[in-house]
XYZ file of C-alpha atoms in Angstrom:
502
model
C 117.620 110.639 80.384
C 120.250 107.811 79.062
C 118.182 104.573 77.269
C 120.610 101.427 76.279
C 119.019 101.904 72.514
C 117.241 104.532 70.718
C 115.556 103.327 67.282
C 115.042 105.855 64.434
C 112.395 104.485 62.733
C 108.509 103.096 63.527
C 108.017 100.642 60.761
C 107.678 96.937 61.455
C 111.597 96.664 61.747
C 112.089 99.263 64.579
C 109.117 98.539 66.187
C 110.493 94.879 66.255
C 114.053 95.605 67.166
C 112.666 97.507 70.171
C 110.003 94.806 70.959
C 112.933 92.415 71.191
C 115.059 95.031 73.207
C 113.001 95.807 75.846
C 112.104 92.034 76.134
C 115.748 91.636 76.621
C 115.376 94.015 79.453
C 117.081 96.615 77.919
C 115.693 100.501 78.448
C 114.477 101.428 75.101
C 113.339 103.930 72.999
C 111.706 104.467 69.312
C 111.462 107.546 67.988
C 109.095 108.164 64.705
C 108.933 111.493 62.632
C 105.082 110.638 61.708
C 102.747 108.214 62.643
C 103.927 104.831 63.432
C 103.818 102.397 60.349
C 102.959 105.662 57.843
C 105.560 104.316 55.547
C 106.343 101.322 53.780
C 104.940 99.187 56.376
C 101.428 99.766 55.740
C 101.588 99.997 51.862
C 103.075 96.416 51.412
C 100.993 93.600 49.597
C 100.424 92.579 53.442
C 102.002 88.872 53.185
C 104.046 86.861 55.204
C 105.825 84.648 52.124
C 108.832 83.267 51.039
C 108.680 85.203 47.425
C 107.799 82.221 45.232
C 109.316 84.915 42.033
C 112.568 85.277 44.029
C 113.633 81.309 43.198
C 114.033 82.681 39.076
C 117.022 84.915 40.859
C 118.432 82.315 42.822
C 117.620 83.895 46.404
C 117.070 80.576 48.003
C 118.451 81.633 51.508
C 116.043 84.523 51.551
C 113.108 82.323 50.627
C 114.214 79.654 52.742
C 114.814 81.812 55.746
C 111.263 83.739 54.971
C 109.384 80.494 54.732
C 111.037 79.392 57.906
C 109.003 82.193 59.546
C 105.701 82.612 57.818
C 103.935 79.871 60.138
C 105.624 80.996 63.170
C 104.654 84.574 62.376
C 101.005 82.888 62.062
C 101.386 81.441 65.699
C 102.178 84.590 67.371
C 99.057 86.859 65.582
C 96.513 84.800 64.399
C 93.874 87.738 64.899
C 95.755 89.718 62.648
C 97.102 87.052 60.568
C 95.426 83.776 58.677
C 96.254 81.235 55.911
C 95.163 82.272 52.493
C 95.305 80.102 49.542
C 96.976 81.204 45.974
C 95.623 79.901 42.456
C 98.502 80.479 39.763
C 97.125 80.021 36.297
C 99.017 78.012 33.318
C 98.790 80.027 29.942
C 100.638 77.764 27.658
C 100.831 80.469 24.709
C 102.534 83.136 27.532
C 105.808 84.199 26.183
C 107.948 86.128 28.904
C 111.306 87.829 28.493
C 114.761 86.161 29.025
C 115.986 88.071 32.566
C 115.409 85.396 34.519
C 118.403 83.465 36.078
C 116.239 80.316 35.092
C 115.656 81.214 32.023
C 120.105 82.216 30.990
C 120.462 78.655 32.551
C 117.988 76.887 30.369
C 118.023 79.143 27.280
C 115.838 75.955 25.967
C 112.691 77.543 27.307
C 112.958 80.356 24.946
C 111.781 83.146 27.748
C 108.782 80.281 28.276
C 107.999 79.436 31.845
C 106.443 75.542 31.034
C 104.086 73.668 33.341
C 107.061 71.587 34.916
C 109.231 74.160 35.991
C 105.958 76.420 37.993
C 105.396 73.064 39.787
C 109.283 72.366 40.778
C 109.715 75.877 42.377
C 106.261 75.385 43.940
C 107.805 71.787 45.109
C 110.659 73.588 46.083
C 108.636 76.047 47.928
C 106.661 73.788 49.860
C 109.516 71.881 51.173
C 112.562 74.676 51.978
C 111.217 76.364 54.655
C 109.051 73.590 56.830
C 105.256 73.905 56.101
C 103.198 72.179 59.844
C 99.497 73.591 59.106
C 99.601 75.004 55.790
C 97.964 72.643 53.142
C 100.898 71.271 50.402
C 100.067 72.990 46.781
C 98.005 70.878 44.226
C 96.815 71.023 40.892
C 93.385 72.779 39.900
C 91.072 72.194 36.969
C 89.513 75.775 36.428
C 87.114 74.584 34.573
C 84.676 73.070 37.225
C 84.633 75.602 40.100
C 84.122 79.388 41.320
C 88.049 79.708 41.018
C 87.852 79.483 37.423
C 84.692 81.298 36.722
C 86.074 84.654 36.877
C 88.847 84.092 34.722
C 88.941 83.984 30.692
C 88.157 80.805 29.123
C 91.798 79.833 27.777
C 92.578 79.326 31.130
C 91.748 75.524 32.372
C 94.641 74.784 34.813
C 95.842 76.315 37.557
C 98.190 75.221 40.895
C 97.091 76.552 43.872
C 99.296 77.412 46.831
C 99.961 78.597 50.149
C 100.911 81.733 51.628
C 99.609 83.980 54.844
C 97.768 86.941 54.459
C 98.749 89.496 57.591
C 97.380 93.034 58.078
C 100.851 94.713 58.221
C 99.850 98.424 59.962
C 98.769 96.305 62.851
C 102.205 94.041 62.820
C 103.613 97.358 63.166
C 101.409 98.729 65.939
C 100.957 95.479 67.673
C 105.271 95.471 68.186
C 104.896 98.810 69.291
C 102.387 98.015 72.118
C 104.615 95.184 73.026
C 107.933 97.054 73.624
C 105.697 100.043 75.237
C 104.142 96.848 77.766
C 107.901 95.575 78.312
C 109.092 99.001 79.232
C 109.748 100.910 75.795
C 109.171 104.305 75.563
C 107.378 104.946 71.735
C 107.875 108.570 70.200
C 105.627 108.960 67.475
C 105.639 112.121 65.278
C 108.954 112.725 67.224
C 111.754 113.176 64.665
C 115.718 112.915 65.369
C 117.193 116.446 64.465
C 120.666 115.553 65.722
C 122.658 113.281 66.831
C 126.959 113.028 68.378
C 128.732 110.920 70.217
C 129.980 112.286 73.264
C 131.613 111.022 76.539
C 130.695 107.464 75.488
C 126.987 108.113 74.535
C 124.947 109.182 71.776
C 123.645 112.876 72.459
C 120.274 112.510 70.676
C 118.398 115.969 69.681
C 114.187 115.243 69.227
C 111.808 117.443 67.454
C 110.104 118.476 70.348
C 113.020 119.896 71.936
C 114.394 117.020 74.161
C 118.107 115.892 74.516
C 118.190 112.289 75.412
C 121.265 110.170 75.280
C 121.689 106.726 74.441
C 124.365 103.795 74.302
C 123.376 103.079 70.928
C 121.797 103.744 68.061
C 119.645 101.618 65.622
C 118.853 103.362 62.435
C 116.127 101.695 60.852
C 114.433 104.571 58.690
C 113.325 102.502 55.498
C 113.621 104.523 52.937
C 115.366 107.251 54.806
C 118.290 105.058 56.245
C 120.675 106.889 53.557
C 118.714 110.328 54.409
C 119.637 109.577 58.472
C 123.266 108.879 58.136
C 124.018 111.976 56.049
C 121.601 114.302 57.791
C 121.297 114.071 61.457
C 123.713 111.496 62.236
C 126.301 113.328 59.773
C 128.294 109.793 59.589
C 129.783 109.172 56.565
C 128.477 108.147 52.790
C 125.656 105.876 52.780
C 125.764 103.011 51.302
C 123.736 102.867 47.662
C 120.266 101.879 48.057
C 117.456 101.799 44.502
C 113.882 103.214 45.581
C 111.016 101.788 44.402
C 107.752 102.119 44.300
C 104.864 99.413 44.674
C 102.054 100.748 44.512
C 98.410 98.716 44.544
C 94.946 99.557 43.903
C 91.972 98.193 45.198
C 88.520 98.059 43.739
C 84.654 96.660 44.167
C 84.852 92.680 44.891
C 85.616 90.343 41.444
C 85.622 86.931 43.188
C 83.587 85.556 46.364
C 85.421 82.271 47.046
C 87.748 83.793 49.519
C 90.980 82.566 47.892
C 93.626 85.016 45.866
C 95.561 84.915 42.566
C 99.092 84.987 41.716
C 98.769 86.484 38.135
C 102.251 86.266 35.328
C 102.428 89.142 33.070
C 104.200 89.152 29.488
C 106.413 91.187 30.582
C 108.122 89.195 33.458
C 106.007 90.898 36.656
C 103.565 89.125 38.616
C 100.458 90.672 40.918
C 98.616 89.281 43.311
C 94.631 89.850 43.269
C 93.255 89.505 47.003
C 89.962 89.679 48.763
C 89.823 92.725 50.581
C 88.361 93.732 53.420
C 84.995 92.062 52.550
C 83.837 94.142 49.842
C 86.781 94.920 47.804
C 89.969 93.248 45.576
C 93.480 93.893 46.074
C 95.482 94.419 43.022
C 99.603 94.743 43.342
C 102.201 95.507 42.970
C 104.261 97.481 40.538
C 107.676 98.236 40.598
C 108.900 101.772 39.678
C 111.556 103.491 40.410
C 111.027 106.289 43.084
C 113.303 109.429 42.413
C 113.601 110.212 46.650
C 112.137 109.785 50.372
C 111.189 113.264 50.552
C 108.945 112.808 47.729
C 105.688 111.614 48.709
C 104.478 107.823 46.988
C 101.440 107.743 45.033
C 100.221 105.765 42.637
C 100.751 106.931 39.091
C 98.382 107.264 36.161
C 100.304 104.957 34.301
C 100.582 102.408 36.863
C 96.889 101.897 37.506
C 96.193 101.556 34.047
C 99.231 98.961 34.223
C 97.039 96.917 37.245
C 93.832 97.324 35.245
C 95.166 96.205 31.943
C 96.946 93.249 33.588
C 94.100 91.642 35.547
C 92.041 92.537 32.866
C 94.203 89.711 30.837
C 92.851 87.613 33.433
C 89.440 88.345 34.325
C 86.408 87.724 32.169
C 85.557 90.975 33.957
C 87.415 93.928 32.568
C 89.357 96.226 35.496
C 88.649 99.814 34.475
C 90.868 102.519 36.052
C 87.283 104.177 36.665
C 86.140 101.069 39.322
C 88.765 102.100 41.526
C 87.963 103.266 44.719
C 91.254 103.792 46.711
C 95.328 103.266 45.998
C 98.308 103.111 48.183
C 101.735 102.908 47.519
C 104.985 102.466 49.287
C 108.529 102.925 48.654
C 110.941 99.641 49.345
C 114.744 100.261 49.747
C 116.419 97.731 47.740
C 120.077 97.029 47.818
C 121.587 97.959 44.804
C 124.051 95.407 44.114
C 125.132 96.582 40.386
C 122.629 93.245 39.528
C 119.525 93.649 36.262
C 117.480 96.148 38.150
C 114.652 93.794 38.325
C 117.006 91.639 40.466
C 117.957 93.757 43.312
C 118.043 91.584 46.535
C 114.825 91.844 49.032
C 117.454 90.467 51.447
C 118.589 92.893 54.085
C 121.994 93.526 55.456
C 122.828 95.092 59.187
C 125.961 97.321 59.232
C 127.802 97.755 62.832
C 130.444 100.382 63.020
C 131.654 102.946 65.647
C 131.842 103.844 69.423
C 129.466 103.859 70.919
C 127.919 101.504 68.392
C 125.191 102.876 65.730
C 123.557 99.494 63.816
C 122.113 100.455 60.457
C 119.456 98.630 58.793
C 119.156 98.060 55.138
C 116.278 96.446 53.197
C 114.309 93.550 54.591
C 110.568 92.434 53.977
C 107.797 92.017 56.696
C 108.185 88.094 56.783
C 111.806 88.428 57.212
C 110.903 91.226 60.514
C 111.467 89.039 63.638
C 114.573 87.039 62.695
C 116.248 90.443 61.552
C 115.466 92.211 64.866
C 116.783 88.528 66.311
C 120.059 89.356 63.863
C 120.317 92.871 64.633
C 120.360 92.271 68.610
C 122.754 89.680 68.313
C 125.191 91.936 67.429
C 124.162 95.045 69.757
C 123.965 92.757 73.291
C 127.600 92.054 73.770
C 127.956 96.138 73.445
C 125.078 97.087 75.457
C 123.382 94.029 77.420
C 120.589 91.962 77.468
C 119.095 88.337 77.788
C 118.953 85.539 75.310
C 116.544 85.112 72.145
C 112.314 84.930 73.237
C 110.545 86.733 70.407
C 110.031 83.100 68.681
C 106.976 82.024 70.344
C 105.568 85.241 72.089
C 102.502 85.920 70.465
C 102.117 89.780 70.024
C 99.236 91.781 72.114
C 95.646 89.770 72.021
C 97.710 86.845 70.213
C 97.024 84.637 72.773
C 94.606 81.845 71.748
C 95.099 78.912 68.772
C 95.635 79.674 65.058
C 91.615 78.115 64.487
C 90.457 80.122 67.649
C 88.687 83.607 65.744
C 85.350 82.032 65.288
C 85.008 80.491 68.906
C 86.043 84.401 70.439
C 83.866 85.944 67.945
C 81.135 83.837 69.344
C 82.142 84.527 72.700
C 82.195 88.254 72.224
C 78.471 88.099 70.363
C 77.136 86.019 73.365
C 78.278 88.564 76.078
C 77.590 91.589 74.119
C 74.536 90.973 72.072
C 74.242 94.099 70.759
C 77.240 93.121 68.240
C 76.293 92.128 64.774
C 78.467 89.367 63.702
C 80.360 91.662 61.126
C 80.945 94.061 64.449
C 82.177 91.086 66.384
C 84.609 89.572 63.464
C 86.209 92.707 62.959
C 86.727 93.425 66.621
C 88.187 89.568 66.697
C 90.376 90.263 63.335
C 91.954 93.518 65.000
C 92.483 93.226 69.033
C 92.065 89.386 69.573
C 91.674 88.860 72.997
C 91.678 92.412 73.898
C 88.523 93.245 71.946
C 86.693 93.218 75.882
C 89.007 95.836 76.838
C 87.272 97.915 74.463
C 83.925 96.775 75.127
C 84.003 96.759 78.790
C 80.624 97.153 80.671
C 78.957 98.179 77.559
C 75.328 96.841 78.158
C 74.006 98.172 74.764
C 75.664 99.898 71.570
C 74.719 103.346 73.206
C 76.991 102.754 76.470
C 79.230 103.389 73.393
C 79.089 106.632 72.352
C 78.601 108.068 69.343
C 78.861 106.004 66.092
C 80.642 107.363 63.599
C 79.719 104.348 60.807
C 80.951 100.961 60.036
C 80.787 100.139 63.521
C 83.393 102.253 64.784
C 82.139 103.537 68.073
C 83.531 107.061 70.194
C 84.850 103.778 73.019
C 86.701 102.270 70.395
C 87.786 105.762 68.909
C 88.893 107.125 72.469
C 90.811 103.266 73.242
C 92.718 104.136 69.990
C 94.037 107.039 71.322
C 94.913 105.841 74.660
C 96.453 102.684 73.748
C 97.812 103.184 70.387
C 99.031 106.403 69.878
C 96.016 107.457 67.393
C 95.496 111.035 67.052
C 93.976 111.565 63.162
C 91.586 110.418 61.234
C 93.697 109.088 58.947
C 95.817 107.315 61.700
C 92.461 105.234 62.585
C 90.543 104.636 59.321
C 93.535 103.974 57.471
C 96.339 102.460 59.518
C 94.546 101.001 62.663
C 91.694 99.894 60.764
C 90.716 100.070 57.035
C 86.707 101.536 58.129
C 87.549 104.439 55.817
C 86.836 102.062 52.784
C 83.574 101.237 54.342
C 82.081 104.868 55.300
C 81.199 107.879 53.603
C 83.536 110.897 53.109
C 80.448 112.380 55.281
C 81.191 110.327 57.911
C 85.292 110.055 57.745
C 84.712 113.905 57.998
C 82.585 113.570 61.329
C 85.445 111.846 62.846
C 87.923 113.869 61.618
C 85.791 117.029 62.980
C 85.515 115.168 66.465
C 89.075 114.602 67.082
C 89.211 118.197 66.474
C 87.417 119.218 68.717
C-alpha cells in the first residue's frame, strides 16, 4: 500500500498536518506508538495564547503569529474551546531577577517589573495579533469583588486579560477524526520500526508487522523527533533539542467566579491557576529539565511543593501538597539555541531535506498547531501534490454552530432527551458539539443507555468512544477523551476498566 504522506507522530501537530493533508486530497497516513495525544499534547496548560512572558525575550513574531490564531482557533471548536479571562496581580514590593531581555535593556528597574511596563506588554498584547470578540484588558481593584477575595490582602490591583482556554486531548482527537472523515488512515499504538528509501519511496516497517510505503515522510514525534531520526529513520545527527518538563497539579476548587490567574513568582516564573473541570483548580507549570523521552514524565516531589508554595504566596488559602488530588506532566522540546536556558524559543522550525522528501518538525505550541501544519504543507505539496490552504475556517468535528451557541444546544439536547441533567447535557455539549445526538440516538430514557459507570458516562457513550475515536483503555477515556476520572471513584474507574476487559 503506497500513501502520498505518512506522519510519525499523534499529537496535535501530526494529527493537524494530516488533517490538512488529506483535506488537500492527499492519501494519508498517521501512525502513533501509543494512544493518540498520550504525550505532550494532553499535559499542556490547555491554552490557545500568544505567551504574554515571551514579550521579556523579545519573541514578538511568535506572539504575534500565536495571537493571530487564538480567535480563529476559537471559531473552528467552540465546544471544546471558550474565552477565559486572566487577573494578573501588582505586588509593588516583588523583586525578580535580572534575565529578562527587558530588564538588561532597562537595568533602571533593578530586576523590578513596575505597574507601567505589565500594562505596555498587555497593550502590546492586545493589539499585535487582532483581538474581534475577546474583551480589551482593563484595570481591577481587588479590593471590592470575588476576584480579590481569595487572594492576600497586600494585593489591591490587578489587570485582567484575555486568553482562550481549549481542552487540548480533544484538539488532538478532534484533528484525528477529521483527517480519518477526509480519507486518513489513523494508526494508533502502531509504532514505526523502520524506515529506507527505496525506488523513489519510503519503505515504512509498522509494529504490527506491515510494510507500507510512502512518498514522504513527516516526522513529528515531540519529544522523540531526535529519537526518530537516529533510530528508525537512521538519518543523520539530530539537531539539539533541551527537554523539559511542565508539570501541573490540580486540586479541590479555591475560587468560584469562573475567571483564572496569571501569578509572578520571585524567582522570574509565572503559573497560571484555572478552574477546572467544575470542582477543581489548575495549578502550572514548572519548568525542569527532563533527562530523556524514554523516561516517563511525572511530577516531582519538589515541584509540587514548588506549585503549593507559590500559590500559596497568593492565596489567603494555603495550597498544601496533601489537597492534591491528581498531577500531570509533559515534556516540551525546546530548541536549544545556546540562549539563558530560561530563554529557549517556543517557536518551531520545519527542516526539509532528501529524496524522497522526509519534513521534520521541531518545537511548536498548541496555538501555533494549524498555521505550522499550513507551513509544513507548503513545503511538502510541490513534492507530493495537493490543493490550496482550507484549514482556516473549517471548524473541526461538531464545531459547527456560533462561538455563543453551547447554552442554546445544551438546551436543545435537555429538551429532546429529558432524562439529561443539565451537568449531563453541558458536558456532552463541551465534548462532541453537535455530535452529542450521535451518541444519544433513540435513547428514550437513561436505561436505553446501558450501564452507568458514574459521572454520567454511560456503556453508549463508552462503546461510541471506541468506535469513533480509537478508545480502547480506561485511561484512554477518563483521562484523554474526557477528564470523568477526576469525578468517580477508583471503584468505579475500576468497573470500567474491568468492562473493557471483558
Amino acid at each position: 500500500m503506497t500513501f502520498d504522506l505518512l506522519v510519525i507522530g499523534g499529537g496535535v501537530n501530526g494529527a493537524g498536518i494530516a488533517r490538512d493533508a488529506a483535506g488537500r486530497g492527499l492519501k494519508v497516513a498517521l501512525a502513533e506508538k501509543g494512544d493518540l495525544a498520550s504525550g505532550t499534547s494532553s499535559a499542556s496548560t490547555k491554552l490557545f495564547h500568544g505567551g504574554l512572558r515571551y514579550l521579556e525575550y523579545g519573541e514578538i513574531s511568535l506572539v504575534r503569529h500565536a495571537l493571530g490564531e487564538r480567535e480563529r482557533l476559537w471559531a473552528m471548536m467552540p465546544h471544546i474551546a471558550r474565552p477565559m479571562r486572566f487577573i494578573l496581580p501588582l505586588d509593588t514590593e516583588m523583586r525578580f531577577d535580572t534575565t529578562t531581555l527587558v530588564s538588561r535593556l532597562m537595568p533602571w528597574t533593578k530586576g523590578r517589573r513596575p505597574a507601567w511596563m505589565i500594562r505596555a506588554g498587555l497593550f502590546l498584547y492586545d493589539h499585535l495579533g487582532g483581538r474581534d470578540r475577546l474583551p480589551a484588558t482593563a484595570r481591577l481593584d481587588l479590593r471590592n469583588g470575588p476576584e480579590g477575595s481569595v487572594l492576600k490582602e497586600k494585593f489591591e490591583t490587578a489587570f485582567e486579560y484575555s486568553d482562550v482556554w481549549v481542552d487540548d486531548a480533544r484538539l488532538v482527537i478532534l484533528n484525528a477524526r477529521d483527517a480519518a472523515a477526509r480519507g486518513a488512515e489513523v494508526w494508533p499504538r502502531t509504532a514505526v520500526t523502520g524506515a529506507r528509501r527505496e525506488g523513489g519511496l519510503w519503505q515504512v516497517s509498522l509494529s504490527d508487522s506491515r510494510e507500507v510505503a510512502a512518498r514522504a515522510l513527516v516526522n513529528a514525534a515531540g519529544p522523540f523527533v531526535t529519537e526518530v531520526l537516529k533510530g528508525p529513520l537512521a538519518e543523520r545527527e539530530a539537531p539539539k533539542i533541551r527537554l523539559v518538563r511542565g508539570s501541573h497539579i490540580i486540586v479541590p476548587q479555591l475560587f468560584t467566579h469562573g475567571k483564572s490567574y496569571f501569578f509572578q513568582g520571585t524567582d522570574g516564573r509565572i503559573i497560571f491557576a484555572i478552574p477546572y473541570e467544575g470542582a477543581f483548580t489548575l495549578i502550572g507549570t514548572t519548568e525542569a529539565e527532563h533527562p530523556s523521552a524514554e523516561q516517563r514524565p511525572e511530577a516531582s516531589a519538589a515541584e509540587i511543593a514548588y506549585l503549593c508554595d507559590f500559590a500559596s504566596s497568593y492565596f489567603r488559602q494555603p495550597v498544601r501538597p496533601e489537597d492534591v488530588v491528581w498531577t500531570y506532566s509533559g515534556v516540551r522540546p525546546l530548541q536549544d539555541d545556546g540562549q539563558d536556558a530560561n530563554a529557549a524559543t517556543r517557536d518551531y522550525r520545519l527542516e526539509l531535506e532528501g529524496s524522497p522528501p522526509l519534513l521534520s518538525v521541531f518545537g511548536g505550541k498548541i496555538t501555533t498547531y494549524r498555521r505550522l501544519a499550513e507551513e509544513a504543507m507548503e513545503k511538502l505539496v510541490p513534492l507530493v501534490g495537493g490543493s490550496g490552504d482550507w484549514t482556516g475556517g473549517a471548524p473541526l468535528p461538531g464545531g459547527d454552530f456560533p462561538v455563543d451557541g453551547g447554552p442554546a444546544l445544551v438546551e436543545a439536547l435537555r429538551r429532546e432527551y429529558p432524562f439529561l441533567t443539565e451537568v449531563w447535557a453541558s458536558r456532552l455539549i463541551r465534548s462532541y458539539g453537535t455530535l452529542a445526538r450521535d451518541i444519544l440516538g433513540d435513547a428514550a430514557s437513561e436505561a436505553d443507555l446501558g450501564q452507568a459507570f458514574g459521572a454520567t458516562l454511560t456503556e453508549r457513550e463508552v462503546l461510541w468512544l471506541k468506535a469513533h475515536e480509537w478508545a480502547q483503555t480506561a485511561e484512554d477515556i477518563l483521562w484523554r477523551r474526557s477528564k470523568l476520572g477526576l469525578h468517580m471513584s477508583p471503584t468505579e474507574r475500576q468497573a470500567l476498566a474491568d468492562w473493557l476487559g471483558a
